Coordinates of C-alpha atoms in Angstrom, one line a residue:
Chain A
X264 CA -39.0 -29.5 -2.4
X265 CA -40.9 -27.7 0.8
X266 CA -41.7 -29.6 3.6
X267 CA -43.3 -29.0 7.2
X268 CA -42.4 -30.6 10.2
X269 CA -43.9 -30.6 13.4
X270 CA -41.7 -30.5 16.4
X271 CA -41.8 -34.3 17.0
X272 CA -41.4 -35.3 13.2
X273 CA -38.3 -33.3 13.4
X274 CA -36.9 -35.2 16.3
X275 CA -37.7 -38.3 14.3
X276 CA -36.2 -37.2 11.2
X277 CA -33.1 -36.0 13.2
X278 CA -33.1 -39.6 15.1
X279 CA -33.4 -41.0 11.7
X280 CA -30.1 -39.1 10.5
X281 CA -28.1 -39.9 13.4
X282 CA -28.3 -43.6 12.3
X283 CA -26.6 -43.3 9.1
X284 CA -24.2 -40.1 10.4
X285 CA -22.8 -38.3 13.1
X286 CA -25.3 -35.7 13.9
X287 CA -24.4 -32.3 15.4
X288 CA -27.1 -29.7 16.3
X289 CA -27.1 -26.7 18.5
X290 CA -27.7 -27.1 22.2
X291 CA -28.3 -24.3 24.6
X292 CA -25.0 -24.6 27.3
X293 CA -25.8 -21.9 29.9
X294 CA -25.1 -18.6 27.9
X295 CA -24.2 -20.1 24.6
X296 CA -25.4 -22.0 21.8
X297 CA -22.8 -25.0 21.2
X298 CA -22.9 -27.8 18.6
X299 CA -23.2 -31.1 20.6
X300 CA -24.4 -34.9 19.3
X301 CA -28.2 -34.6 18.7
X302 CA -30.5 -34.2 21.7
X303 CA -33.0 -31.7 21.2
X304 CA -34.4 -29.2 19.0
X305 CA -32.9 -25.6 19.8
X306 CA -32.8 -24.1 16.7
X307 CA -33.6 -20.6 16.9
X308 CA -30.9 -18.7 18.9
X309 CA -28.1 -16.9 17.0
X310 CA -24.8 -17.7 16.4
X311 CA -24.1 -21.3 17.2
X312 CA -20.3 -21.5 18.9
X313 CA -18.0 -23.2 17.2
X314 CA -18.6 -22.4 13.5
X315 CA -18.9 -24.1 10.5
X316 CA -14.8 -23.9 10.5
X317 CA -14.4 -26.1 13.1
X318 CA -15.8 -28.7 11.0
X319 CA -14.3 -28.4 7.8
X320 CA -10.8 -27.2 9.0
X321 CA -10.2 -28.2 12.4
X322 CA -8.0 -26.8 15.0
X323 CA -5.2 -29.0 14.5
X324 CA -5.1 -32.0 12.3
X325 CA -2.2 -34.2 10.6
X326 CA -1.0 -32.7 7.5
X327 CA -0.9 -36.2 5.8
X328 CA -4.0 -37.6 6.7
X329 CA -5.4 -37.7 3.3
X330 CA -4.7 -41.5 3.0
X331 CA -6.1 -42.5 6.7
X332 CA -9.5 -44.6 6.9
X333 CA -12.7 -43.0 5.5
X334 CA -14.4 -40.4 8.1
X335 CA -18.1 -41.4 8.6
X336 CA -20.3 -38.5 7.3
X337 CA -21.3 -35.4 9.3
X338 CA -24.5 -33.9 9.4
X339 CA -24.0 -30.2 11.0
X340 CA -27.5 -28.6 12.0
X341 CA -27.8 -25.1 12.5
X342 CA -25.1 -23.2 10.3
X343 CA -26.2 -19.9 9.4
X344 CA -25.8 -18.1 6.5
X345 CA -22.5 -15.9 7.1
X346 CA -20.7 -19.4 7.9
X347 CA -22.2 -20.3 4.5
X348 CA -20.7 -17.6 3.0
X349 CA -17.3 -17.8 4.8
X350 CA -16.7 -21.6 3.5
X351 CA -18.1 -21.0 0.1
X352 CA -16.3 -17.8 -0.5
X353 CA -12.9 -17.9 1.0
X354 CA -12.2 -21.4 2.6
X355 CA -13.2 -23.5 -0.4
X356 CA -11.3 -21.2 -2.9
X357 CA -8.2 -21.4 -0.5
X358 CA -8.4 -25.3 0.0
X359 CA -10.3 -27.0 -2.7
X360 CA -9.2 -24.3 -5.6
X361 CA -6.9 -25.6 -8.2
X362 CA -3.3 -24.6 -7.0
X363 CA -2.6 -27.1 -4.1
X364 CA -5.6 -28.1 -2.9
X365 CA -6.0 -29.9 0.4
X366 CA -7.1 -33.3 0.1
X367 CA -8.1 -33.8 3.5
X368 CA -10.2 -30.4 3.6
X369 CA -11.8 -31.5 0.3
X370 CA -12.9 -34.9 1.9
X371 CA -14.0 -33.1 4.8
X372 CA -15.9 -30.9 3.1
X373 CA -17.5 -33.4 0.9
X374 CA -18.5 -35.5 4.4
X375 CA -20.0 -32.7 6.1
X376 CA -23.7 -32.1 4.9
X377 CA -24.8 -28.7 5.9
X378 CA -28.5 -28.0 7.2
X379 CA -28.7 -24.4 7.6
X380 CA -31.2 -22.6 10.0
X381 CA -32.4 -19.0 9.0
X382 CA -31.5 -16.5 11.8
X383 CA -35.0 -16.4 13.6
X384 CA -33.6 -14.5 16.6
X385 CA -30.3 -12.8 15.5
X386 CA -28.0 -11.8 18.4
X387 CA -27.5 -7.8 19.1
X388 CA -23.9 -8.7 17.7
X389 CA -25.1 -9.7 14.1
X390 CA -24.3 -7.3 11.2
X391 CA -23.8 -9.6 8.1
X392 CA -26.2 -7.0 6.1
X393 CA -23.1 -4.5 6.4
X394 CA -20.9 -7.3 4.8
X395 CA -22.7 -8.2 2.0
X396 CA -24.9 -10.9 3.5
X397 CA -28.5 -11.7 4.6
X398 CA -29.6 -13.5 7.6
X399 CA -31.0 -16.5 5.9
X400 CA -30.0 -19.1 3.6
X401 CA -31.1 -19.3 -0.1
X402 CA -28.0 -21.4 -1.4
X403 CA -24.9 -23.4 -0.4
X404 CA -26.5 -25.6 2.1
X405 CA -28.2 -28.9 1.5
X406 CA -31.5 -28.3 3.5
X407 CA -32.3 -25.1 4.9
X408 CA -35.1 -25.0 8.0
X409 CA -37.1 -22.0 8.9
X410 CA -38.7 -22.3 12.4
X411 CA -42.1 -21.2 11.6
X412 CA -43.3 -21.5 14.9
X413 CA -42.5 -23.4 18.4
X414 CA -44.1 -26.5 16.5
X415 CA -43.8 -25.8 13.0
X416 CA -40.6 -25.9 10.9
X417 CA -40.3 -25.4 7.0
X418 CA -37.5 -27.5 5.5
X419 CA -36.5 -26.7 1.8
X420 CA -34.1 -29.0 0.1
X421 CA -31.0 -27.4 -1.6
X422 CA -29.0 -30.1 -2.9
X423 CA -29.3 -33.6 -4.4
X424 CA -28.5 -34.7 -1.2
X425 CA -30.5 -32.7 0.8
X426 CA -33.5 -34.3 -1.2
X427 CA -32.4 -37.6 -0.4
X428 CA -32.4 -37.0 3.3
X429 CA -35.9 -35.9 3.1
X430 CA -37.4 -38.5 1.3
X431 CA -40.0 -40.7 3.0
X432 CA -40.2 -38.4 5.6
X433 CA -43.6 -38.1 6.2
X434 CA -44.3 -34.6 6.7
X435 CA -46.9 -32.4 4.8
X436 CA -46.1 -30.1 2.0
X437 CA -46.5 -26.3 2.6
X438 CA -49.2 -23.8 2.4
X439 CA -48.9 -20.1 0.9
X440 CA -49.7 -18.9 4.1
X441 CA -46.6 -20.6 5.5
X442 CA -44.2 -19.5 2.7
X443 CA -45.5 -15.9 3.3
X444 CA -44.7 -16.5 7.0
X445 CA -41.2 -17.3 5.9
X446 CA -40.9 -14.1 4.3
X447 CA -42.0 -12.2 7.2
X448 CA -39.7 -13.9 9.5
X449 CA -36.7 -13.3 7.0
X450 CA -37.9 -9.7 6.9
X451 CA -38.0 -9.3 10.7
X452 CA -34.6 -10.7 11.0
X453 CA -33.3 -8.6 8.1
X454 CA -34.5 -5.5 9.9
X455 CA -33.0 -6.6 13.2
X456 CA -29.6 -7.1 12.0
X457 CA -29.6 -3.9 9.7
X458 CA -30.4 -1.9 13.0
X459 CA -27.0 -3.6 14.4
X460 CA -24.8 -1.7 12.7
X461 CA -24.8 1.0 9.6
X462 CA -21.7 1.5 7.8
X463 CA -21.1 -0.7 4.8
X464 CA -18.1 -2.8 4.7
X465 CA -19.3 -5.1 1.7
X466 CA -16.7 -3.7 -0.6
X467 CA -13.8 -3.7 1.9
X468 CA -13.1 -0.9 3.7
X469 CA -9.5 0.6 4.0
X470 CA -10.1 3.0 1.2
X471 CA -8.1 6.0 0.6
X472 CA -10.5 8.2 2.7
X473 CA -9.6 6.1 5.8
X474 CA -5.6 5.6 5.1
X475 CA -4.7 8.6 7.2
X476 CA -6.8 7.4 10.6
X477 CA -5.6 4.1 9.6
X478 CA -2.0 5.0 9.6
X479 CA -2.0 6.8 12.8
X480 CA 0.1 4.8 15.3
X481 CA -1.2 6.2 18.3
X482 CA -5.0 5.7 17.4
X483 CA -4.0 1.6 17.1
X484 CA -2.3 1.7 20.4
X485 CA -5.0 2.9 21.7
X486 CA -7.5 0.6 20.2
X487 CA -5.3 -2.4 21.0
X488 CA -4.4 -1.4 24.6
X489 CA -7.1 -4.1 26.1
X490 CA -6.3 -6.6 23.7
X491 CA -4.4 -9.9 25.8
X492 CA -3.6 -11.4 22.6
X493 CA -5.8 -14.5 23.2
X494 CA -6.5 -15.1 19.4
X495 CA -9.9 -15.9 20.5
X496 CA -11.3 -13.4 17.7
X497 CA -9.3 -15.3 15.0
X498 CA -10.1 -18.8 16.0
X499 CA -13.9 -18.2 16.8
X500 CA -14.1 -16.5 13.3
X501 CA -15.4 -18.4 10.6
X502 CA -12.9 -17.1 7.7
X503 CA -9.8 -16.8 9.7
X504 CA -7.8 -19.7 8.4
X505 CA -4.0 -18.9 9.1
X506 CA -2.6 -22.2 10.0
X507 CA 1.0 -23.0 11.0
X508 CA 2.6 -26.1 9.8
X509 CA 4.2 -27.7 12.9
X510 CA 6.5 -30.5 13.2
X511 CA 5.9 -33.4 15.5
X512 CA 8.9 -35.6 16.7
X513 CA 9.4 -38.5 15.4
X514 CA 12.9 -39.5 14.5
X515 CA 13.5 -39.9 10.9
X516 CA 9.9 -39.7 10.1
X517 CA 7.9 -36.9 8.6
X518 CA 5.2 -36.0 10.6
X519 CA 3.4 -32.6 10.7
X520 CA 0.6 -31.0 12.2
X521 CA -1.3 -28.3 10.6
X522 CA -2.7 -25.7 13.7
X523 CA -4.7 -22.8 13.7
X524 CA -2.5 -19.8 14.0
X525 CA -3.3 -16.1 15.2
X526 CA -2.2 -12.8 13.8
X527 CA -2.2 -11.5 16.9
X528 CA 0.4 -14.1 18.6
X529 CA 3.7 -12.4 18.5
X530 CA 5.5 -15.2 16.8
X531 CA 3.4 -14.9 13.7
X532 CA 5.4 -12.3 11.7
X533 CA 8.9 -13.6 13.3
X534 CA 11.9 -15.3 11.2
X535 CA 15.0 -16.8 11.6
X536 CA 17.5 -14.0 13.2
X537 CA 15.3 -13.2 15.7
X538 CA 13.6 -10.8 13.3
X539 CA 10.2 -10.0 13.8
X540 CA 8.2 -7.6 11.1
X541 CA 5.5 -6.7 13.2
X542 CA 6.6 -6.6 16.6
X543 CA 4.5 -4.4 18.5
X544 CA 1.0 -5.8 19.4
X545 CA -0.6 -2.2 18.0
X546 CA 0.7 -3.1 14.3
X547 CA -0.6 -6.7 14.6
X548 CA -3.9 -5.6 15.8
X549 CA -4.2 -3.0 12.9
X550 CA -3.1 -6.0 10.8
X551 CA -5.9 -8.0 11.6
X552 CA -8.5 -5.2 10.7
X553 CA -6.5 -4.7 7.5
X554 CA -6.7 -8.3 6.8
X555 CA -10.2 -9.0 7.3
X556 CA -11.3 -5.9 5.7
X557 CA -8.9 -5.1 3.0
X558 CA -6.8 -7.6 1.9
X559 CA -9.5 -10.5 2.1
X560 CA -11.8 -8.6 -0.1
X561 CA -9.2 -7.6 -2.9
X562 CA -8.1 -11.5 -2.8
X563 CA -11.8 -13.2 -2.8
X564 CA -14.0 -10.6 -3.6
X565 CA -15.9 -10.9 -0.5
X566 CA -15.6 -9.2 2.7
X567 CA -12.9 -11.3 5.1
X568 CA -15.5 -10.3 7.9
X569 CA -18.8 -11.9 7.6
X570 CA -20.7 -10.2 10.3
X571 CA -21.2 -13.1 12.6
X572 CA -20.3 -11.3 15.7
X573 CA -18.5 -14.0 17.3
X574 CA -15.1 -12.2 17.8
X575 CA -17.2 -9.4 19.6
X576 CA -19.0 -11.8 22.0
X577 CA -15.7 -13.9 22.3
X578 CA -13.2 -11.3 23.0
X579 CA -12.4 -11.2 27.0
X580 CA -11.7 -7.5 26.4
X581 CA -14.6 -6.3 24.9
X582 CA -13.3 -5.3 21.6
X583 CA -15.9 -4.8 19.5
X584 CA -15.1 -4.5 15.7
X585 CA -18.0 -2.2 14.8
X586 CA -16.8 0.5 17.2
X587 CA -13.2 0.3 15.7
X588 CA -14.8 0.6 12.1
X589 CA -17.0 3.4 13.5
X590 CA -14.0 5.0 15.0
X591 CA -12.0 5.0 12.0
X592 CA -14.9 6.7 10.2
X593 CA -15.0 9.4 12.5
X594 CA -11.6 10.4 13.2
Chain B
X167 CA 3.6 -43.4 2.7
X168 CA 1.0 -42.7 0.0
X169 CA -0.3 -39.1 0.4
X170 CA -1.8 -36.6 -1.9
X171 CA -0.7 -34.0 0.6
X172 CA 0.9 -31.1 -0.5
X173 CA 2.8 -30.8 2.7
X174 CA 4.7 -34.1 2.5
X175 CA 8.6 -33.7 1.7
X176 CA 10.4 -35.9 0.0
X177 CA 13.6 -37.4 1.8
X178 CA 16.8 -35.8 1.3
X179 CA 19.9 -37.5 2.2
X180 CA 23.2 -35.4 3.0
X181 CA 26.1 -36.4 1.1
X182 CA 28.4 -33.4 1.4
X183 CA 29.0 -30.6 3.9
X184 CA 31.5 -27.8 3.5
X185 CA 31.9 -25.0 5.8
X186 CA 31.8 -21.5 4.0
X187 CA 32.2 -19.3 7.1
X188 CA 31.9 -19.8 10.9
X189 CA 28.2 -19.4 10.5
X190 CA 27.4 -20.8 6.9
X191 CA 27.7 -24.4 5.5
X192 CA 26.6 -26.0 2.5
X193 CA 24.8 -29.1 2.3
X194 CA 24.6 -31.3 -0.8
X195 CA 21.6 -33.5 -0.7
X196 CA 20.7 -36.3 -2.6
X197 CA 16.7 -36.5 -3.3
X198 CA 14.5 -39.5 -3.8
X199 CA 13.0 -37.8 -6.7
X200 CA 14.5 -35.3 -9.4
X201 CA 13.2 -32.1 -9.1
X202 CA 14.0 -28.8 -11.5
X203 CA 13.9 -25.3 -10.2
X204 CA 14.4 -22.2 -11.9
X205 CA 16.8 -19.5 -10.1
X206 CA 15.1 -17.6 -7.2
X207 CA 12.5 -20.0 -6.6
X208 CA 12.6 -21.7 -2.9
X209 CA 12.2 -24.9 -1.5
X210 CA 10.8 -25.9 2.3
X211 CA 13.6 -27.9 4.4
X212 CA 12.3 -29.9 6.9
X213 CA 14.4 -31.3 9.8
X214 CA 12.5 -34.1 11.0
X215 CA 10.7 -33.6 14.1
X216 CA 11.8 -30.2 14.7
X217 CA 11.1 -27.3 12.2
X218 CA 10.9 -26.4 8.5
X219 CA 12.3 -23.3 6.7
X220 CA 12.3 -21.8 3.4
X221 CA 15.3 -21.5 1.2
X222 CA 16.7 -21.0 -2.1
X223 CA 18.7 -23.6 -3.6
X224 CA 22.4 -22.9 -4.7
X225 CA 23.3 -25.3 -6.9
X226 CA 23.0 -24.8 -10.6
X227 CA 19.3 -25.0 -11.8
X228 CA 19.2 -28.1 -13.9
X229 CA 16.9 -31.1 -13.5
X230 CA 18.9 -33.3 -10.9
X231 CA 18.5 -35.6 -8.1
X232 CA 21.2 -33.6 -6.2
X233 CA 20.8 -30.1 -5.3
X234 CA 22.9 -27.9 -3.0
X235 CA 21.9 -25.3 -0.5
X236 CA 23.9 -22.9 2.0
X237 CA 22.4 -22.0 5.3
X238 CA 23.4 -19.7 7.7
X239 CA 23.1 -20.5 11.0
X240 CA 20.7 -18.2 13.0
X241 CA 17.6 -19.9 14.4
X242 CA 16.6 -23.5 16.1
X243 CA 16.0 -25.4 12.9
X244 CA 18.9 -23.9 11.1
X245 CA 21.3 -24.5 14.0
X246 CA 19.8 -28.2 13.8
X247 CA 20.9 -28.4 10.4
X248 CA 24.3 -27.5 11.3
X249 CA 24.7 -30.2 13.6
X250 CA 23.5 -32.8 11.0
X251 CA 26.2 -35.0 9.5
X252 CA 26.8 -37.1 6.0
X253 CA 24.4 -39.4 5.6
X254 CA 21.6 -37.8 8.0
X255 CA 18.3 -37.5 6.1
X256 CA 16.3 -34.3 6.1
X257 CA 13.0 -33.7 3.9
X258 CA 12.6 -31.1 1.1
X259 CA 9.3 -30.0 -0.6
X260 CA 9.1 -27.7 -3.8
X261 CA 10.2 -25.8 -5.6
X262 CA 7.6 -22.9 -5.3
X263 CA 7.2 -19.4 -6.1
X264 CA 8.3 -17.1 -8.7
X265 CA 12.3 -17.0 -9.7
X266 CA 14.2 -14.5 -11.6
X267 CA 12.6 -13.6 -14.9
X268 CA 15.1 -15.1 -17.2
X269 CA 13.1 -14.0 -20.3
X270 CA 13.1 -10.7 -19.1
X271 CA 16.6 -10.4 -18.0
X272 CA 18.4 -12.1 -21.0
X273 CA 20.2 -9.5 -23.3
X274 CA 20.4 -7.1 -20.8
X275 CA 23.5 -5.5 -18.9
X276 CA 23.0 -7.2 -15.5
X277 CA 24.3 -6.1 -12.1
X278 CA 24.0 -8.5 -9.1
X279 CA 24.6 -6.8 -5.9
X280 CA 24.8 -8.8 -2.7
X281 CA 25.6 -7.8 1.0
X282 CA 26.9 -10.8 3.0
X283 CA 24.8 -14.0 2.8
X284 CA 22.7 -12.2 0.4
X285 CA 25.3 -13.8 -2.2
X286 CA 23.4 -17.4 -1.3
X287 CA 20.3 -16.1 -2.7
X288 CA 22.0 -15.2 -6.1
X289 CA 24.3 -18.3 -6.6
X290 CA 22.0 -20.2 -8.5
X291 CA 21.3 -17.6 -10.8
X292 CA 24.9 -16.5 -11.1
X293 CA 25.4 -20.7 -12.1
X294 CA 22.6 -20.3 -14.8
X295 CA 24.3 -17.2 -16.1
X296 CA 27.3 -18.6 -16.6
X297 CA 26.1 -21.6 -18.0
X298 CA 24.2 -19.7 -20.9
X299 CA 26.7 -16.9 -21.5
X300 CA 24.9 -16.3 -25.1
X301 CA 21.7 -15.1 -23.3
X302 CA 23.1 -13.2 -20.6
X303 CA 26.3 -11.9 -21.7
X304 CA 27.0 -8.9 -19.7
X305 CA 27.1 -9.6 -16.0
X306 CA 28.6 -7.4 -13.1
X307 CA 28.5 -8.9 -9.5
X308 CA 29.3 -6.2 -6.8
X309 CA 29.8 -8.0 -3.3
X310 CA 30.0 -6.4 -0.4
X311 CA 30.8 -8.1 3.3
X312 CA 30.9 -6.5 6.6
X313 CA 33.7 -9.0 8.1
X314 CA 36.6 -9.9 6.1
X315 CA 37.0 -12.8 7.8
X316 CA 33.5 -14.3 7.3
X317 CA 33.0 -14.2 3.6
X318 CA 30.8 -16.7 1.6
X319 CA 32.2 -18.5 -1.3
X320 CA 35.5 -16.4 -1.0
X321 CA 37.0 -19.5 -2.8
X322 CA 35.5 -18.9 -6.1
X323 CA 36.6 -15.3 -6.3
X324 CA 39.6 -16.4 -8.9
X325 CA 37.0 -17.9 -10.8
X326 CA 34.4 -15.2 -10.9
X327 CA 37.3 -12.5 -11.8
X328 CA 38.0 -14.8 -14.7
X329 CA 34.2 -15.0 -15.9
X330 CA 32.7 -11.7 -15.4
X331 CA 33.4 -8.1 -13.8
X332 CA 33.6 -8.7 -10.1
X333 CA 33.9 -6.0 -7.4
X334 CA 34.2 -6.7 -3.6
X335 CA 34.1 -4.4 -1.2
X336 CA 34.3 -4.8 2.8
X337 CA 32.4 -2.0 4.4
X338 CA 34.9 -2.3 7.3
X339 CA 37.2 -0.1 5.3
X340 CA 34.3 2.1 4.4
X341 CA 32.2 4.5 6.5
X342 CA 28.8 3.3 4.8
X343 CA 27.5 0.8 2.8
X344 CA 26.0 3.5 0.6
X345 CA 29.0 4.7 0.0
X346 CA 30.7 1.3 -0.8
X347 CA 28.1 0.5 -3.5
X348 CA 28.4 4.1 -4.8
X349 CA 32.0 3.8 -5.0
X350 CA 31.7 0.5 -6.9
X351 CA 28.7 1.7 -9.1
X352 CA 30.9 4.7 -10.5
X353 CA 33.6 2.4 -11.3
X354 CA 31.4 0.4 -13.4
X355 CA 31.2 1.0 -17.3
X356 CA 28.1 0.0 -18.6
X357 CA 25.1 0.9 -20.5
X358 CA 22.6 1.8 -18.0
X359 CA 19.7 2.3 -20.3
X360 CA 20.0 -1.2 -21.1
X361 CA 20.8 -2.7 -17.5
X362 CA 18.6 -4.7 -14.7
X363 CA 19.8 -5.1 -11.2
X364 CA 19.4 -7.7 -8.6
X365 CA 19.6 -6.8 -5.1
X366 CA 20.1 -9.2 -2.2
X367 CA 20.7 -7.7 0.8
X368 CA 19.2 -7.0 4.1
X369 CA 15.6 -5.0 3.6
X370 CA 17.1 -2.0 5.8
X371 CA 19.6 -1.7 3.2
X372 CA 17.7 -2.3 -0.2
X373 CA 16.0 1.5 -0.4
X374 CA 19.8 3.1 -0.1
X375 CA 21.5 0.8 -2.5
X376 CA 18.3 1.4 -5.1
X377 CA 18.7 4.8 -4.9
X378 CA 22.2 4.6 -6.1
X379 CA 20.9 2.4 -8.9
X380 CA 18.1 4.8 -9.6
X381 CA 20.6 7.8 -9.5
X382 CA 22.7 5.9 -11.9
X383 CA 19.7 5.5 -14.5
X384 CA 18.4 2.4 -13.4
X385 CA 14.7 2.5 -12.6
X386 CA 12.8 0.7 -9.9
X387 CA 11.2 -1.5 -12.5
X388 CA 14.4 -3.0 -13.7
X389 CA 15.4 -3.9 -10.1
X390 CA 14.8 -7.4 -8.8
X391 CA 14.5 -8.3 -5.1
X392 CA 14.7 -11.7 -3.8
X393 CA 12.3 -11.2 -0.5
X394 CA 12.6 -13.1 2.8
X395 CA 9.5 -13.8 5.1
X396 CA 8.5 -16.2 7.5
X397 CA 6.7 -19.2 5.8
X398 CA 4.9 -22.0 7.0
X399 CA 3.1 -23.6 4.1
X400 CA 4.9 -22.3 1.4
X401 CA 2.0 -22.5 -1.0
X402 CA -0.3 -20.1 -0.4
X403 CA -2.7 -21.3 2.5
X404 CA -1.2 -20.2 5.5
X405 CA -1.0 -16.4 5.0
X406 CA 2.2 -15.6 7.0
X407 CA 4.4 -14.2 4.3
X408 CA 1.7 -11.9 3.3
X409 CA 3.2 -8.2 2.4
X410 CA 1.1 -5.9 0.9
X411 CA -1.1 -7.4 -2.0
X412 CA 1.0 -10.2 -2.4
X413 CA 1.7 -13.6 -1.0
X414 CA 5.7 -13.7 -1.0
X415 CA 5.4 -17.6 -1.6
X416 CA 3.1 -17.7 -4.8
X417 CA 3.8 -14.3 -6.0
X418 CA 7.3 -13.8 -5.3
X419 CA 9.9 -14.4 -3.6
X420 CA 11.5 -12.6 -6.4
X421 CA 9.9 -9.1 -6.5
X422 CA 9.9 -6.2 -8.9
X423 CA 11.3 -3.5 -6.5
X424 CA 8.5 -1.0 -7.8
X425 CA 6.0 -3.5 -6.6
X426 CA 7.1 -3.9 -3.2
X427 CA 8.7 -0.8 -2.5
X428 CA 6.5 0.7 0.1
X429 CA 6.3 -2.4 2.0
X430 CA 9.9 -3.2 2.6
X431 CA 10.9 -3.8 5.9
X432 CA 7.2 -4.1 7.2
X433 CA 4.1 -6.0 5.4
X434 CA 1.6 -3.3 5.0

């Protein structure tokens, strides 16, 4: 189902949704676009901070919470295709697969309706195409929105639930011209993203030809020299899902929390007896790239990097994944 | 508490504590629910409110509500376990992972090699073998320790001498471990073509010991290693134990040496 909404009508639709669910939409806060409770319509700027991961795999949660009270449904508006690829291709397979599936993840995933948005204004740091993605959504969300102009939004339902959300919405049908406009908008975004990076990493990266450079200790020491081990790249990444299972003090009762962990933290590879398999930052830094660009591809069949560019924007040391990949190719 | 969470442990009450050395204690645990494990598989042991760590049970692998573990004091959680008394409660979940390939090992000449606390990782396999000698008729155990006064399971030595070929060596009397194991290998008389080995030793030693075995004619495909890694979830969700292309928790912790040779002592 395709429907065209004016901005006023879209606001009405969002207001209606906010009565039956928690509604988060992108909100401009200073330089950044962040998800926040619905106030206004800001659908064009990419990326939105706090990826889909934050809503289906929160940074800290009780490990046994599945028997807790039902959570109210959440509608998340503004999710980009990079996050959807990461969730479908990696997170769902880890936490909602056959082996030891995670009841709370499944519940939160089911409770989260995804309203995706085509990338109208991709950032300079976006490079999804080279990771095997595209800057618009044709499947994986409940509804997809294409901003056609400042006042016209094309909504397409992509699931039964999406169809239900759009029913009785008093919008008009789409014209041929508007569908062609959508194609043009998508083409423009595609070309813009394509210009941001030109090395294909969609089938993993660390191949035989790169092994020599990738094993050079000095090379990684140089690259990681500015890294302050803050973990921002891991935490903003829509596919980094490493967690640590921590105990909470509670006398003889079991209470554990799952918290995001970062492979750049020194403790990540340490074990009892003061042994640490990767005590040096440069080794852990290298591991992060190998995990994203090689191990995850081998395991999931899609690149662990979905090209959202959040690690580039969030790094206080201005480390740019694209430059590191370029460097590996050139050396 | 009613939960489907795979992270929820069951209650385990400490019913017996035996000191093995100054740093190692054995604990007998009584569980709420019966578990059965295969030798080499591991459980996660929780000290409530403090920490959790992986270890392989040391008791005979039969379906039971009682299991035994032996733990060396070498970090925060293991130290806290050592302070526990009879009647105290801990938690366990599991068993997880893949243990020793019993079907593949049956009928072969088995050489188990342990260095120091490595013997703990072999103990339930040893119990299995002793309970099923028709499947595992030929067994040799080489046990090397670095300190004569800190020997785990020394009270079992007499029994072991009676049950199978058992050599022990103290590297205090040897210039190097490699020499110790080499000497033992030259002493034992077996059909190396039909032999499989298990090495439970620090990773820095495994390659050296494996080389001696290779020279004797046992290929790395026939050598099995119980790997030790930092684990947080134990079920393939947290990525902490990744080593090469494997999850130690799901694909191991027992590996064929030839599969992990390049990553020994590291993770990539």
